[in-house]
PDB file of C-alpha atoms in Angstrom:
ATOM      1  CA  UNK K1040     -18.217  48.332  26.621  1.00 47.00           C
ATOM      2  CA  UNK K1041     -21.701  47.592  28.194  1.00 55.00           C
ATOM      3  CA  UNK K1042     -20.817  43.908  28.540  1.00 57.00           C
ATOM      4  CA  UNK K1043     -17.128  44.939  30.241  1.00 63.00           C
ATOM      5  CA  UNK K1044     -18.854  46.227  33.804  1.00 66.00           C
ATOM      6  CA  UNK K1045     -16.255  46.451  36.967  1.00 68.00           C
ATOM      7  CA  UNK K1046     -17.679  47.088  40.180  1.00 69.00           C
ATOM      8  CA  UNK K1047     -15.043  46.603  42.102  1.00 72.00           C
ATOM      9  CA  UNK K1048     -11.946  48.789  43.833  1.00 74.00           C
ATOM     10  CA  UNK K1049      -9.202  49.016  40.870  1.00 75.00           C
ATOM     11  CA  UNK K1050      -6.897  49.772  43.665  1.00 79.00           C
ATOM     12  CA  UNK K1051      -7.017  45.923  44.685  1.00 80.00           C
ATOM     13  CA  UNK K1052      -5.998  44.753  41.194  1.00 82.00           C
ATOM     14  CA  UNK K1053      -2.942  42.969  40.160  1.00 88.00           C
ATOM     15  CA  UNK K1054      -1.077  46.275  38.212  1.00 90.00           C
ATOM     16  CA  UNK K1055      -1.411  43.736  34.834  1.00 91.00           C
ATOM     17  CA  UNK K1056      -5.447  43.780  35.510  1.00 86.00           C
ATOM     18  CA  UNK K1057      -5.378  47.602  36.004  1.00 85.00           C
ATOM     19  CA  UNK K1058      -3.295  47.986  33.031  1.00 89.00           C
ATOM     20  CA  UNK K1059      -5.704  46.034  31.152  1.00 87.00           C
ATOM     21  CA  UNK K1060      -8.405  47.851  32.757  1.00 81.00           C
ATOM     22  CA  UNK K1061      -7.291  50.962  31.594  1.00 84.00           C
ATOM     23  CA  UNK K1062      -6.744  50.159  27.999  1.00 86.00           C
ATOM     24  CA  UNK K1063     -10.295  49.154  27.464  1.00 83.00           C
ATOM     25  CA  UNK K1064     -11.450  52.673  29.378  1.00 80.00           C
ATOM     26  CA  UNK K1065      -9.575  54.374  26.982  1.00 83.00           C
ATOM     27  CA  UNK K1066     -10.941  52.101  24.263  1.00 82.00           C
ATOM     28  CA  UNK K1067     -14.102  52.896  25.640  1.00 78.00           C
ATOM     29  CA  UNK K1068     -13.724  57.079  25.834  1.00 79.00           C
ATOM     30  CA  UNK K1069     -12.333  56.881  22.240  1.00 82.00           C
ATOM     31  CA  UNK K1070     -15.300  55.111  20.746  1.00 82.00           C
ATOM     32  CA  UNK K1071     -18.356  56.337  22.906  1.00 79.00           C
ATOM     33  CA  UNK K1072     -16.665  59.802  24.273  1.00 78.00           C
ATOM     34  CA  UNK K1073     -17.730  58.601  27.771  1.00 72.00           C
ATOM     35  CA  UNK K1074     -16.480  56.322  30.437  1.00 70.00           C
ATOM     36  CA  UNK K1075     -19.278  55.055  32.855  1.00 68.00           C
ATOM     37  CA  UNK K1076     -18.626  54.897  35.935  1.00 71.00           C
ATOM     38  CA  UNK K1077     -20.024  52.025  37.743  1.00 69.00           C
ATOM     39  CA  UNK K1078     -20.964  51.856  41.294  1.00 69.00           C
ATOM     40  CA  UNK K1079     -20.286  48.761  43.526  1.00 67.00           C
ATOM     41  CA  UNK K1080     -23.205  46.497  44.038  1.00 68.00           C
ATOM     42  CA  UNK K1081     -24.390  47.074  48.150  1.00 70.00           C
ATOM     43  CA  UNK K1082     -25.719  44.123  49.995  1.00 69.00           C
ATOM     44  CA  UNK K1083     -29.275  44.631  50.750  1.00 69.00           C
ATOM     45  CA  UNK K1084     -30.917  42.666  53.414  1.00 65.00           C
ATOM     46  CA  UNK K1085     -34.501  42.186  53.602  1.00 66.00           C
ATOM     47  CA  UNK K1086     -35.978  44.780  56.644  1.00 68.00           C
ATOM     48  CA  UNK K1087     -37.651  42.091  59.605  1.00 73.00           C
ATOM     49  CA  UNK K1088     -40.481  43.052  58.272  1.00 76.00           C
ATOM     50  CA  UNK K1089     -42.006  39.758  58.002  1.00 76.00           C
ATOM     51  CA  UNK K1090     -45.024  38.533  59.613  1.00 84.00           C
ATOM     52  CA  UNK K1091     -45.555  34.628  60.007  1.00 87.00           C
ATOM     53  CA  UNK K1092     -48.830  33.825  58.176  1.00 91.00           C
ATOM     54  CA  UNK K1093     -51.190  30.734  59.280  1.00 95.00           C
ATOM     55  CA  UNK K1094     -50.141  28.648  56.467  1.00 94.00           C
ATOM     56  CA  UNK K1095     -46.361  29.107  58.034  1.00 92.00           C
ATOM     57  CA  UNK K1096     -47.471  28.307  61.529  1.00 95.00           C
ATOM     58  CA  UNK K1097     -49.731  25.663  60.277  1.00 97.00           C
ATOM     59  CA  UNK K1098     -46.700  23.830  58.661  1.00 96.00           C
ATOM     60  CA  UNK K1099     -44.363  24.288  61.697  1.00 96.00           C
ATOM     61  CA  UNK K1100     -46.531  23.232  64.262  1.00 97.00           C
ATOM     62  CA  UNK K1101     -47.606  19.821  61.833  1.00 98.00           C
ATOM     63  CA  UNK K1102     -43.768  19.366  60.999  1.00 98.00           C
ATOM     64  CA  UNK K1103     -43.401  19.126  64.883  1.00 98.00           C
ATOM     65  CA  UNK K1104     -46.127  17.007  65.750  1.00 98.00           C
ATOM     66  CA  UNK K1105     -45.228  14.559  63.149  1.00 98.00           C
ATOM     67  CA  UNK K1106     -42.019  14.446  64.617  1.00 98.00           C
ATOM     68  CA  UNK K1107     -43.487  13.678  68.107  1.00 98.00           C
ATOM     69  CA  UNK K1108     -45.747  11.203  66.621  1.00 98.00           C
ATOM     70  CA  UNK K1109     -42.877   9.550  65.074  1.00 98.00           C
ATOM     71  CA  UNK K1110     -40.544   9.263  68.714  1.00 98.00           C
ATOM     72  CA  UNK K1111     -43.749   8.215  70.578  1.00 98.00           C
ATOM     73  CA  UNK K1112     -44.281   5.547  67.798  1.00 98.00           C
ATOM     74  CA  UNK K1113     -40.173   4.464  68.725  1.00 97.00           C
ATOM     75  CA  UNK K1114     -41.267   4.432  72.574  1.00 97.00           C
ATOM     76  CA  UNK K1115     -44.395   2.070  71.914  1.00 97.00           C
ATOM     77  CA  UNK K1116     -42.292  -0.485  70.210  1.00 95.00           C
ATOM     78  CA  UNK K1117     -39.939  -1.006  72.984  1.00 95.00           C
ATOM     79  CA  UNK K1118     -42.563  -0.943  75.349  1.00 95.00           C
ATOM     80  CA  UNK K1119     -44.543  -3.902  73.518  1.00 95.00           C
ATOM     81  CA  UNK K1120     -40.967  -5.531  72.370  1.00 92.00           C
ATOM     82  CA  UNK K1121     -40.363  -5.409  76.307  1.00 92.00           C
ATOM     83  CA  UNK K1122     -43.466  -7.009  77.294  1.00 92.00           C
ATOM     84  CA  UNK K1123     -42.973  -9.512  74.132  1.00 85.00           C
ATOM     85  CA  UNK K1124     -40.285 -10.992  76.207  1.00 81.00           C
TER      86      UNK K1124
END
């Protein structure tokens, strides 16, 4: 029974499934004199807590400035493929 674990609402179940369900909680009780009860899994988000470190900033602001480099690089070659012609 430890691998069977349902952590869901058995009132959204097909009937079939909650049949089924059933039969192997009263499998369960008859071998182990117990039926666990398992509680549904909550979402946990991480609290804002987060602070930006250097290294994070430092990787942003070089991301950027590549990027800037790149389009300023693009503007260049038309200018000189303008004055080419």
């Amino acid at each position: 029974m430890k691998d069977i674990v349902f952590r869901g609402d058995k009132t959204k179940l097909s009937p079939h499934l909650q049949s089924i369900l059933n039969e192997l909680e009263k499998d369960s009780f008859e071998k182990t004199k117990n039926i666990p009860n398992f509680l549904p899994k909550k979402n946990y988000r991480e609290e804002n807590n987060y602070k930006e470190t250097f290294k994070d900033k430092l990787i942003k602001y070089l991301f950027f400035g590549f990027l800037i480099f790149i389009v300023l690089l693009i503007i260049l070659g038309f200018v000189k493929l303008i004055e080419w012609f």
